[in-house]
Backbone as a ProteinNet text record, in pm:
[ID]
protein_1_A
[PRIMARY]
MPNLLKGPKFGVCRLTGTRGPYVKSHIIPAALTRLPTNGQKAVETGIGLGVKRRFVSWYDNELVTRVGEDILEEIDTPAIDVLREHKLIWGSWGPENRLKTSDLLAEPDERAYRVVKFSRAKELQLFFLSVVWRSAASQRPEFSDVQLPAELMEDLRRRVSAKDPGAFGDYPVQLFQIISKGIVHNRAPLLERTVVELEAGDRREMDYVRIYFDGLVARVHLALREVSTSGISERVFDPEKEPLSLLMNLRCHVPQRI
[TERTIARY]
558.1	621	574.3	663.2	623	518.1	433.4	330.1	390.8	417.1	484	392.5	262	166.7	138.6	198.3	174.3	227.3	144.2	182.6	187.2	201.1	207.6	74.3	81.1	-39.9	-108.9	-241.1	-318.6	-359.9	-369.8	-412.3	-420.9	-435.7	-447	-311.4	-266.3	-139.8	-150.1	-59.7	-64.8	-25.8	34.9	73.1	-35.9	-93.9	-188.8	-333.4	-357.2	-493.2	-548.1	-469.1	-513.5	-501.1	-585.8	-583	-518.1	-438.4	-371.2	-269.2	-186.6	-82.6	29	72.1	185.1	313.8	409	539.8	647.1	759.2	873.3	922.5	929.4	968.6	1071	1184.8	1288.2	1249.8	1265.1	1240.5	1351.6	1473.7	1590.7	1650	1661.2	1706.6	1835	1839.8	1957	2082.9	2070.6	2186.7	2246.1	2170.9	2218.9	2250	2254.6	2294.4	2420.4	2528.4	2657.2	2663.2	2661	2662.5	2795.4	2832.8	2960.2	2963.6	3083.1	3101.9	3169.8	3199.5	3271.9	3182.9	3049.5	2959.1	2920.9	2984.4	2949.6	2818.9	2752.1	2627.9	2655.5	2564.9	2577.8	2518.6	2572.5	2519.3	2392.3	2284.8	2156.5	2106.7	2068.1	2019	1888.2	1806.7	1680.7	1659.3	1567.2	1543.1	1494.6	1572.6	1534.2	1533.8	1594.7	1588.7	1723.3	1825.2	1955.3	2021.6	2117.8	2194.4	2167.5	2139.6	2120.1	2216	2232.2	2315.5	2236.4	2233.5	2154.3	2235.7	2192.1	2256.9	2200.8	2077.2	2013	1962	1931.6	1879.5	1731.2	1675.3	1536.1	1439.3	1338.2	1228.8	1099.4	989.1	856.2	775.1	718.2	639.6	489.7	451	308.7	287.7	362	354.4	286.9	331.7	278.9	253.7	164.6	143.8	238.5	228.5	317.3	305.5	182.7	162.1	241.6	233	306.3	456	500.9	644.9	702.6	625.2	672.8	697.6	610	628.2	754.1	773.5	891.8	1020	1017.6	1135.5	1164.5	1059.4	1078.6	1133.8	1110.6	1166.9	1310.7	1335.3	1467.1	1575.7	1546	1649.1	1720	1650.1	1721.9	1790.6	1731.7	1793.6	1925.8	1928.7	2052.8	2158.3	2116.9	2210.6	2269.6	2187.3	2234.6	2333.7	2302.4	2391.7	2526.6	2523.3	2648.4	2725.5	2652.5	2716.7	2799.9	2748.3	2817.6	2901.9	2919.5	3000.9	2955.3	2824.6	2768.7	2754.5	2772.8	2763.7	2893.9	2924.7	3050.4	3061.1	2950.2	2952.6	2994.4	3001.2	3040.5	3188.4	3262.5	3403.6	3498.2	3448.1	3537.9	3623.7	3752.3	3838.7	3884	3856.1	3901.5	3830.2	3902.8	3845.4	3816.6	3856	3831.1	3786.7	3694.4	3641.2	3751.9	3760.5	3856.5	3779.9	3771.8	3701.5	3761.6	3749.2	3811.4	3724.5	3603.2	3512.3	3505.5	3602.6	3605.6	3653.8	3585.1	3623.4	3650.9	3756.4	3789.5	3769.1	3727.3	3709.1	3814.1	3835.5	3938	3922	3798.4	3777.2	3788.3	3839.2	3867.9	3744	3627.7	3512.6	3527.2	3477.5	3491.3	3354.1	3348	3223.7	3253.8	3147.6	3155.3	3056.6	3089.4	2996.1	2954.5	2829.4	2780.9	2660.4	2659.6	2543.5	2464.9	2341.4	2256.8	2183.1	2206.1	2137.5	1997.6	1973.1	1841.8	1796.7	1793.9	1767.3	1625	1528.4	1390.3	1376.7	1450.2	1444.3	1498.3	1602.5	1659.9	1565.4	1503.7	1407.4	1292.1	1237.1	1126.5	1168.3	1288.9	1338.8	1342.6	1395.5	1402.3	1263	1167.5	1030.6	973.9	1006.4	953.9	1008.9	1134.1	1191.9	1128.4	1099.3	1028.1	891.5	820.1	688	699.3	791.8	808.4	837.4	926.9	966.1	847.1	764.3	649.9	534.5	520.8	410.3	438.6	565.3	601.6	562.9	523.2	490.8	608.8	721.8	838.8	881.1	916	949.3	1072.2	1162.4	1283.1	1250.5	1131.7	1095.2	989.1	969.4	863.1	889.3	1012.2	1042.5	982.1	958.8	907.2	755.1	691.4	545.9	502.9	426.4	386.1	234.9	184.7	39.8	-24.7	-152.6	-224	-224.9	-245.5	-250.7	-115.5	-8.8	124.7	151.4	110.1	127.7	51.6	-70.2	-148.9	-85.5	-30	36.4	157.5	237	353.4	311.2	208.3	161.5	119.9	47.6	2.5	119.7	218	333.9	412.3	430.1	507.9	431.7	304.1	226.9	215	213.3	206.9	345.2	448.6	588.2	613.2	555.7	570.5	601.5	728.2	764.6	705.4	657	599.3	704.3	662.4	751.7	862	982.1	1095.1	1077.9	1021.9	1009.4	917.2	838.1	750.7	830.2	933.7	1016.8	1163.5	1225	1365.3	1456.3	1553.7	1645.5	1785.2	1845	1980.2	2066.2	2184.3	2267.4	2401.2	2446.3	2576.4	2644.7	2767.2	2838	2952.7	2972.9	3084.2	3196.3	3310.7	3413.2	3517.2	3499	3586.5	3499.8	3530.6	3449.3	3463.4	3351.5	3351.5	3299.1	3254.6	3205.9	3070.3	3035.3	2904.3	2797.7	2683.2	2583.7	2447.2	2343	2209.3	2171	2119.7	2072.7	1932	1844.1	1704.5	1688.6	1595	1564.8	1513	1533.2	1491.5	1406.7	1306.5	1229.2	1281.5	1334.1	1396	1347.2	1394.7	1352.2	1474.4	1470.6	1579.3	1520.3	1602.8	1560.9	1615.8	1529.6	1571.9	1549.3	1632.5	1618.1	1521	1423.8	1327.2	1369.9	1302.1	1340.5	1335.8	1237.7	1221.9	1317.4	1403.8	1498.4	1447.4	1324.8	1268.7	1328.4	1316.4	1362.5	1242.5	1240.8	1127.4	1173.7	1110.3	1141.5	1075	1146	1092.9	1134.7	1040.7	1070.5	1139.9	1224.3	1286.4	1309.6	1317.9	1349.5	1493.4	1571.8	1713.4	1727.3	1778.9	1787.6	1933.2	1975.3	2112.2	2116.4	2210.8	2233.5	2377.7	2431.9	2567.6	2667.9	2699.3	2793	2730.8	2599.2	2529.4	2414.6	2397.2	2287.7	2201.7	2070.5	1977.4	1885	1866.6	1765.2	1652	1536.1	1420	1330.3	1327	1251	1103.2	1018.8	874.7	810.3	846.4	798.4	657.3	634.3	504.7	440.2	516.3	469.2	432.9	463.2	424.2	506.1	634.3	722.1	816.1	876.6	982.2	1104.5	1174.6	1288.5	1420.5	1424.8	1548.8	1662.3	1630	1733.5	1815.9	1766.5	1845.3	1893.2	1889.1	1918.4	2067	2154.2	2297.3	2340.7	2280.2	2328.6	2218	2125.7	2021.8	2031.5	1973.3	1966.2	1821.7	1801.2	1667.3	1645.2	1571.3	1551.6	1478.2	1405.5	1332	1424.5	1541.3	1634.3	1759.9	1773.1	1894.3	2019.8	2029.4	2141.1	2263	2368.7	2481.3	2441.3	2482.4	2446.2	2570.5	2563.2	2673.8	2651	2741.4	2729.1	2837.9	2798.4	2897.9	2961.8	3091.7	3165.6	3227.3	3195.1	3247.5	3351	3463.8	3573.1	3552.1	3451.6	3423.2	3367.9	3344.5	3292.1	3141.7	3089.8	2946.4	2905.5	2819.6	2784.2	2695.7	2717.8	2637.5	2525.3	2555.4	2453	2458.3	2470	2478.8	2342
5731.7	5846.2	5858.3	5905	5920	6027.9	6010.4	6108.6	6222.6	6335.2	6446.7	6518.6	6492.9	6559.1	6476.2	6362.6	6275.4	6341.4	6354	6416.4	6315.8	6363.4	6273.2	6204.2	6087.9	6014.3	6080.5	6069.6	6121.1	6004.1	6032.1	5928.1	5981.3	5890.5	5925.9	5909.8	6014.1	6011	5908.2	5813.9	5708.4	5757.8	5874.6	5929.1	6018.2	6105.7	6204.9	6178	6093.2	6067	6171.6	6272.8	6376.3	6325.6	6378.1	6336.4	6444.2	6399.7	6493.8	6422.2	6495.5	6431.8	6377.2	6256.7	6199.5	6272.7	6274	6331.7	6225.9	6246.3	6156.2	6165.2	6051.8	6050.6	5940.4	5979.1	5880.1	5800.6	5668.7	5583.6	5604.8	5595.4	5629.3	5755.2	5864	5990.9	5975.8	6045.6	6038.4	6080.7	6171.9	6218.7	6108.8	6002.1	5892.2	5768.3	5785.2	5676.2	5719.1	5651.2	5692.6	5654.3	5754.9	5733.3	5777.8	5721.2	5756.2	5902.3	5956.7	6093.9	6095.5	5977	5970.3	5925.8	5928	5891.2	5745.4	5660.5	5520.3	5502.2	5391.1	5360.9	5288.6	5308.8	5240.9	5100.7	5010.3	4875.6	4879.2	4816.4	4813.8	4670.6	4622.4	4486	4483.7	4383.8	4362.1	4213.2	4175.4	4035.1	3963.7	3864.3	3785.7	3859.9	3978.9	4061.3	4075	4006	4015.9	4149.8	4184	4306.9	4400.2	4526.4	4628	4742.5	4827.6	4946	5068.8	5168.6	5288.2	5412.8	5526.3	5653.6	5716.8	5682.4	5745.2	5638.9	5680.8	5587	5562.3	5464.2	5426.1	5540.6	5549.7	5642.9	5578.3	5631	5581.7	5700.9	5691.2	5802.3	5777.9	5682.8	5659.4	5636.1	5708.6	5689.5	5807.6	5929.7	6047.6	6161.1	6251.3	6374.8	6480.1	6602.4	6709.1	6732.7	6720	6741.4	6638.7	6513	6408.8	6421.6	6456.5	6471.2	6586	6693.3	6804.8	6758.8	6673.1	6619.6	6534.4	6449	6363.2	6445.6	6550.4	6636.3	6707.6	6748.9	6813.7	6716.8	6589.2	6486.4	6455.1	6445.2	6404.9	6508.3	6634.5	6738.3	6746.3	6758.1	6764.8	6634.3	6520.3	6391.9	6374.9	6416.1	6408.6	6498.3	6614.7	6704.5	6636.8	6565.6	6496.5	6387	6310.2	6202.2	6257.1	6368.3	6429.8	6489.8	6553.1	6616.8	6516.9	6395.7	6294.5	6199.9	6231.7	6150.9	6005.2	5988	5853.9	5798.1	5882	5836.1	5867.2	5785.9	5802.6	5941	5994	6121.6	6238.7	6219.3	6327.7	6322.4	6228.3	6212.3	6293.6	6357.5	6427.1	6328.7	6358.1	6269.5	6144.6	6136.7	6022.5	5894.6	5783.8	5653.8	5571	5622.6	5552.4	5655.6	5615.4	5706.2	5754.8	5886.6	5945.5	6029.2	5979.2	6048.6	6006.6	6092.3	6066.2	5981.8	5946.3	5875.4	5725.1	5668.7	5525.1	5452.8	5345.7	5262.6	5121.6	5058.7	4922.2	4829.8	4707.3	4606.1	4497.3	4411.8	4307.9	4215.4	4192	4102.6	4176.4	4299.8	4381.2	4437.3	4424.4	4495.9	4642.8	4730.1	4872.9	4937.4	5040	5113.8	5262.6	5339.6	5483.4	5521.9	5627	5682.2	5819.1	5830.3	5952.1	6004.6	6133.4	6195.4	6270.3	6228.3	6290.8	6409.7	6527.2	6646.8	6660.1	6594.2	6600.1	6459.3	6374.1	6233.4	6205.8	6285.1	6264.4	6277.8	6372.2	6391.7	6269.3	6209.8	6090.5	5971.6	5959	5851.4	5859.8	5979.2	5997.6	5961.2	5996.7	5965.7	5815.1	5739.1	5593.9	5533.4	5581.7	5532	5564.6	5683	5721.6	5632.7	5592.2	5505	5366.4	5318	5191.1	5201	5310.5	5327.2	5334.5	5412.8	5426	5290.6	5214.2	5084.1	4990.1	4990	4899.2	4948.7	5081.4	5137.8	5137.1	5133.3	5138	5008.2	5022	4905.9	4862.8	4926.5	4886.5	4745.4	4660.5	4521.1	4507.5	4606.1	4596.7	4598.4	4649.4	4662.3	4560.8	4459.6	4361.9	4277.9	4274.9	4195.5	4258	4389.4	4458.5	4463.5	4358	4348.2	4355.4	4459.8	4480.4	4472.2	4430.9	4424.8	4561.8	4562.5	4687	4778.6	4723	4807.9	4872	4800.9	4857	4966.7	4942.7	5044	5171.3	5157.1	5274.8	5350.5	5277.4	5343.7	5422.3	5361.6	5430.9	5551.4	5534.2	5644.1	5764.6	5739	5848.4	5919.9	5845.7	5907.5	5992.3	5937.9	6010.2	6133.9	6120.2	6233.9	6343.8	6306.3	6405.6	6454.2	6393.5	6424.4	6408.5	6301.9	6269.9	6120.8	6083.9	5942.6	5866.9	5939.3	5872.2	5812.8	5716.6	5655.7	5575.8	5592.2	5521.6	5370.7	5321.5	5177.9	5108.7	5185.1	5123	5068.7	5141.6	5102.4	5130.8	5052.9	5078.8	5069.2	5158.5	5164.2	5123.9	5033.4	4985.3	5022.2	5080.7	5132	5059.4	5038.9	4979	5066.1	5105.5	5191.6	5116.2	5142.3	5083.3	5185.8	5152.8	5254.7	5263.6	5189	5205.8	5206.8	5298	5312.8	5192.3	5154.6	5044.8	5090.2	4993.5	5025.6	5095.2	5171.7	5236.4	5128.6	5147.6	5042.6	5094.5	5027.6	5038	4899	4886.7	4757.5	4775.3	4685	4696.2	4664.9	4733.4	4700	4557.2	4496.7	4359.3	4352	4266.6	4237.1	4106.6	4111.6	3994.7	3977.4	3873.2	3842.6	3810.6	3855.1	3827.8	3788.8	3738.6	3702.4	3806.6	3864.2	3965.3	3913.6	3964.4	3932.2	4030.4	3981	4065.9	4092.3	4185.6	4224.6	4107	4019.2	3906.4	3792.7	3810.5	3706.2	3615	3638.6	3558.5	3602	3514.7	3545.2	3541.8	3635.6	3642.7	3687.7	3632.7	3674.6	3808.6	3893.5	4024	4056.1	4106.3	4147.3	4282.8	4302.2	4432.9	4453.2	4579.1	4614.5	4662.8	4600.6	4638	4728.4	4849.3	4949.7	4988.6	4991.8	5029.1	5173.9	5249	5385	5393.5	5511.7	5537.1	5505.7	5376.6	5336.4	5318.9	5316.7	5300.8	5202.7	5113.9	5017.8	5040.9	5053	5072.3	4952	4902	4799.9	4867.1	4873.3	4932.7	4818.8	4796.6	4685.9	4722.1	4626.2	4649.5	4602.5	4666.1	4625.1	4675.7	4805.7	4869.8	4834.1	4854.1	4832.7	4687.1	4597.9	4458.8	4391.8	4426.9	4367.3	4473.8	4446.8	4535.3	4515.3	4623.6	4614.1	4638.6	4617.6	4644.2	4555.8	4440.5	4347.6	4395.5	4493	4542.8	4684.5	4726.2	4865.8	4898.8	4798.1	4826	4908	4882.7	4948.7	5024	5081.8	5162.8	5303.5	5398.6	5533.7	5562.4	5629.6	5657.8	5808.4	5860.9	6005.6	6064.7	5981.4	6033.9	6073.7	6014.3	6041.8	6113.5	6133.5	6194.5	6126.6	5993.9	5922.9	5917.6	5855.3	5822	5702.3	5702.2	5593.8	5512.3	5381.9	5294.8	5241.6	5271.9	5228.6	5126.7	5007	4906.9	4945.4	4936.5	4967.4	4839.2	4804.3	4682.5	4718.1	4651.8	4681.5	4604.2	4648.3	4584.6	4690.6	4650	4744	4724.8	4668.7	4648.7	4538.1	4567.3	4468.4	4359.2	4237.9	4125	4090.4	4070.3	4028	4111.8	4242.1	4329.7	4344.3
-7540.7	-7475.9	-7331.7	-7240.8	-7101.6	-7085.9	-6988	-6958.3	-6878.1	-6946.6	-6880.4	-6783	-6790.6	-6701.9	-6577	-6570.3	-6455.2	-6328.7	-6226.4	-6100.5	-5988.2	-5864.6	-5749.7	-5724.5	-5666.1	-5631.8	-5512.2	-5507.6	-5395.9	-5306.7	-5179.1	-5086.7	-4945.3	-4850.7	-4709.5	-4642.3	-4576.9	-4503.6	-4392.3	-4389.3	-4288.9	-4150.4	-4144.7	-4014.9	-3956.1	-4036.5	-3984.7	-4022.8	-4121.6	-4165.5	-4260.4	-4292.9	-4387.4	-4530.5	-4616.3	-4756.8	-4842.7	-4939	-5026.4	-5111.1	-5184.1	-5265.3	-5177	-5208.2	-5135.5	-5172.6	-5080	-5106.2	-5081.3	-5140.3	-5122.1	-4978.1	-4910.1	-4769.6	-4744.7	-4692.4	-4662.4	-4538.2	-4546.4	-4429.2	-4327.7	-4373.6	-4292.4	-4355	-4280	-4337.7	-4419	-4530.8	-4616.5	-4542.2	-4445.7	-4369.7	-4282.3	-4259.4	-4174.8	-4256.8	-4387.1	-4475.8	-4547.2	-4521.9	-4577.6	-4724.5	-4812.1	-4956.4	-5016.3	-5128.8	-5191.1	-5234.6	-5237.9	-5286.9	-5423.2	-5475.5	-5602.6	-5718.2	-5696.4	-5804	-5806.2	-5724.9	-5720.1	-5643.3	-5670	-5601.2	-5469.9	-5372.2	-5243.7	-5252.2	-5170.8	-5162	-5078.9	-5129.5	-5059.9	-5056	-4937.3	-4924.3	-4849.1	-4877.3	-4806.1	-4789.9	-4701.4	-4673.4	-4799.6	-4844.8	-4960.1	-5092.1	-5095.4	-5216.5	-5285.4	-5233.4	-5295.3	-5268.8	-5353.7	-5337.8	-5455.3	-5424.8	-5527.2	-5500.1	-5597.9	-5580.4	-5621.2	-5533.5	-5558.5	-5523.2	-5579	-5549	-5422.1	-5386	-5271.1	-5176.1	-5052.2	-4954.3	-4978.7	-4909.3	-4929.9	-4904.6	-4987.6	-4962.6	-5010.2	-4957.6	-4993.4	-5042.3	-5162	-5215.3	-5204.6	-5117.5	-5089.8	-4940.4	-4859.2	-4714.4	-4645.1	-4674.7	-4606.2	-4705.5	-4666.7	-4740.4	-4684.1	-4734.7	-4688.9	-4538.5	-4486.2	-4342.4	-4261.7	-4301.8	-4231.2	-4246.1	-4367.2	-4390.3	-4309.1	-4291.5	-4208.7	-4065.2	-4013.7	-3878.1	-3871.4	-3969.9	-3969.9	-3980.4	-4061.2	-4073.1	-3941.4	-3870	-3740.3	-3636	-3656.2	-3567.6	-3607	-3737.3	-3786.5	-3756.8	-3781	-3775.1	-3640.9	-3526.8	-3398.6	-3363	-3401.9	-3370.6	-3444.2	-3570.2	-3647.2	-3583.9	-3535.4	-3466.6	-3343.3	-3266.8	-3146.6	-3183.8	-3286.2	-3328.9	-3374.4	-3444.4	-3489.6	-3372.3	-3281.9	-3165.6	-3086.5	-3071.2	-2991.9	-3076.8	-3204.5	-3295.3	-3298.9	-3303.3	-3305.1	-3446.1	-3547.6	-3686.4	-3758	-3856.3	-3929.2	-3992.3	-4040	-4109.6	-4022.6	-3891.1	-3800.8	-3764.3	-3822.5	-3786	-3874	-3977.4	-4067.5	-4145.2	-4162.3	-4240.7	-4164.3	-4035.5	-3955	-3997.2	-3997.3	-4029.1	-3905	-3790.3	-3664.2	-3560.9	-3474.9	-3374.6	-3282	-3265.9	-3174.2	-3072.3	-2951.3	-2844.7	-2711.4	-2613	-2482.7	-2390.9	-2433.7	-2343.8	-2367.9	-2441.2	-2463.3	-2337.4	-2303.1	-2189.6	-2239.8	-2188.1	-2226.7	-2107.8	-2135.1	-2031.9	-2051.1	-1948.3	-1958.9	-2078.4	-2121.9	-2235.3	-2368.9	-2362.9	-2480.6	-2548.6	-2487.8	-2540.4	-2501.7	-2584	-2558	-2546.1	-2461.9	-2441.9	-2442.3	-2465	-2446.5	-2337.6	-2264.6	-2167.4	-2219.1	-2262	-2326.2	-2249.4	-2221.8	-2159.1	-2265.7	-2286.3	-2387.9	-2326.8	-2380.8	-2331	-2389.7	-2503.9	-2569.1	-2605.4	-2503.1	-2528.4	-2573.5	-2528.5	-2570.6	-2722.6	-2779.3	-2923.8	-2996.5	-2939.7	-2999.8	-2984	-2868.4	-2845.7	-2945.4	-2964.6	-3058.2	-3200.2	-3236.1	-3370	-3393.7	-3298.2	-3315.5	-3329.7	-3250.3	-3263.1	-3401.1	-3452.6	-3583.1	-3693.2	-3683.1	-3785.1	-3778.3	-3657.5	-3644.1	-3711.2	-3684.7	-3746.1	-3897.6	-3948.7	-4093.3	-4158	-4094.5	-4150	-4158.2	-4052.3	-4048.1	-4135.7	-4149.6	-4227.9	-4377	-4414.9	-4555.9	-4626.8	-4752.3	-4835.4	-4922.2	-4903.9	-4982.2	-4942.6	-5038.5	-5006.4	-4917.5	-4921.5	-4838.9	-4689.5	-4654.1	-4513.1	-4471.2	-4553.2	-4527	-4402.9	-4354.2	-4234.6	-4109.1	-4110.4	-3991.9	-4000.1	-3950.8	-3946.2	-3799.8	-3764.1	-3625.3	-3612.6	-3494.1	-3471.9	-3488.5	-3525.1	-3551.6	-3430.8	-3311.1	-3191.9	-3161.9	-3193.2	-3173.5	-3275.6	-3398.9	-3503	-3469.2	-3418.2	-3383.8	-3267.5	-3171.4	-3059.1	-3107	-3193.8	-3247.8	-3332	-3412.9	-3497	-3412.7	-3305.1	-3219	-3154.3	-3109.2	-3044.7	-3144.9	-3264.8	-3365.6	-3412.8	-3442.1	-3492.4	-3387.4	-3258.3	-3150.7	-3109.5	-3165.9	-3132	-2981.7	-2926.2	-2784.1	-2772.2	-2741.1	-2736.7	-2618.8	-2517.1	-2401.2	-2310	-2229.3	-2131.2	-2198.9	-2149.9	-2210.6	-2201.2	-2089.9	-2069.3	-2167	-2242.4	-2342.2	-2460.2	-2498.6	-2612.6	-2579.6	-2492.4	-2456.1	-2578.1	-2584.6	-2698	-2652.6	-2725.7	-2699.4	-2819.7	-2795.1	-2903.5	-2912.6	-3035	-3063.8	-3168.2	-3143.5	-3237.4	-3302.5	-3431	-3505.4	-3506.6	-3447.4	-3423.9	-3534.9	-3643.7	-3759.3	-3884.3	-3977	-4096.2	-4187.8	-4250.7	-4346	-4480	-4560.4	-4694.1	-4684.1	-4786.6	-4790	-4806.1	-4739.9	-4740.3	-4696.6	-4739.7	-4684.4	-4636.5	-4515.8	-4465.7	-4411.8	-4448.5	-4408.8	-4260.2	-4192	-4052.1	-4040.8	-3925.1	-3900.7	-3774.5	-3774.8	-3654.6	-3598.3	-3475.7	-3415.7	-3272.3	-3207.9	-3071.6	-2987	-2862.2	-2769.1	-2634.6	-2545.5	-2410.4	-2314	-2230.7	-2134.2	-1992.9	-1902.2	-1760.7	-1697	-1622.5	-1556.1	-1412.5	-1345.9	-1210.2	-1114.2	-1129.9	-1037.3	-1068.2	-1164.4	-1201.3	-1310.8	-1355	-1463.5	-1596.9	-1694.1	-1829.2	-1922.6	-2017.2	-2108.2	-2245.7	-2349.4	-2484.9	-2513.5	-2588.4	-2625.8	-2768.7	-2846.5	-2983.3	-2984.5	-3084.1	-3105	-3254	-3294	-3432.8	-3435.8	-3519.4	-3533.4	-3655.5	-3634.3	-3739.5	-3761.7	-3886.9	-3922	-3969.9	-3914.6	-3960.2	-4012.3	-4014.6	-4063.8	-3952.7	-3936.3	-3832.7	-3695.9	-3686.9	-3559.5	-3578.2	-3479.9	-3481.5	-3358.6	-3378.9	-3267.5	-3259	-3137	-3111.6	-3034.3	-3093.1	-3027.2	-2980.6	-2849.3	-2791.6	-2782.2	-2815.9	-2821	-2691.1	-2582.1	-2450.6	-2423.8	-2444.7	-2426.9	-2293.2	-2185.9	-2047.9	-2019.3	-2111.7	-2093.2	-1983.4	-1978.7	-1877.9	-1825.9	-1710.6	-1661.8	-1748.8	-1781.1	-1872.3	-1802.4	-1672.9	-1600.5	-1647.4	-1704	-1745.5	-1862.5	-1939.7	-2052	-2024.9	-1899.7	-1868	-1873.9	-1879.1	-1878.6	-1998.7	-2113.5	-2234.6	-2306.1	-2231.4	-2291.8	-2237.3	-2307.5	-2252.6	-2216.5	-2105.9	-2054.7	-2054.4	-2152.6	-2161.6	-2041.7	-1965.3	-1852.3	-1738	-1735.6	-1626.5	-1674.1	-1805	-1861.2	-1806.2	-1815.7	-1752.9	-1842.7	-1793.2	-1878.2	-1962.2	-2086.1	-2176.4	-2209.4	-2192.7	-2228.1	-2369.1	-2457.3	-2595.9	-2626.6	-2668.3	-2704.6	-2837.4	-2845.4	-2968.6	-3023.1	-3144.7	-3205.1	-3310.4	-3306.4	-3400.2	-3530.2	-3604.1	-3732.5	-3826.1	-3948.7	-4046.8	-4056.6	-4164.4	-4173.6	-4076.7	-3976.1	-3876.6	-3933.3	-3891.4	-3938.7	-3842.7	-3714.8	-3620.4	-3494.1	-3507.1	-3390.7	-3328.5
[MASK]
++++++++++++++++++++++++++++++++++++++++++++++++++++++++++++++++++++++++++++++++++++++++++++++++++++++++++++++++++++++++++++++++++++++++++++++++++++++++++++++++++++++++++++++++++++++++++++++++++++++++++++++++++++++++++++++++++++++++++++++++++++++++++++++++++

């Protein structure tokens, strides 16, 4: 028979260092994971783990205590509001199956962009950093691809726990939006590498974490003041300057290599 008295596990919160009972904490907020409304399970995939189907998005019940989860919730709530405000996620479109907004721009090669001004960009920047930290700190096998150095993890932990993302150039964020709705899905974050152009015209490899949300893909570059990031500035948003943000829109459903 199951142990009906079994309670939550106790341990040290990986975000705050406080000790107490762990609480259920979503790695990617459930509000940003498009789940079925008809009772069907969502498709969930991870590196080398095949395909699973679940009713809820990923969560970790050995990551943070109540103190840490409260901080993450305070980060998630305003960021989700910003994403919905600018119709950056499928869940903010209502019954529409394709993005309808007046700020779409088309180029001769048929690529499309949006020009969006973020009024609360710092909140969005902090949120992306928190998801990178959660993905790397979690022991769930679906997130095993995101392995970061200890010094980088500690830097991210401090920024998230203090709710201060710091300088934008430390972790530049690049956004890609999917402008037509596809199948419901969960996709695990990936740690990848790209080549960026530097101010002096040099080229350098840089790691980034690719995170999938509800119709939105974020690349969080792990620059940390190591190099100038002007080479990727065309399609990033900079909360320090509250600039216009260029978001690439791809006419596809579930993105493969965005």
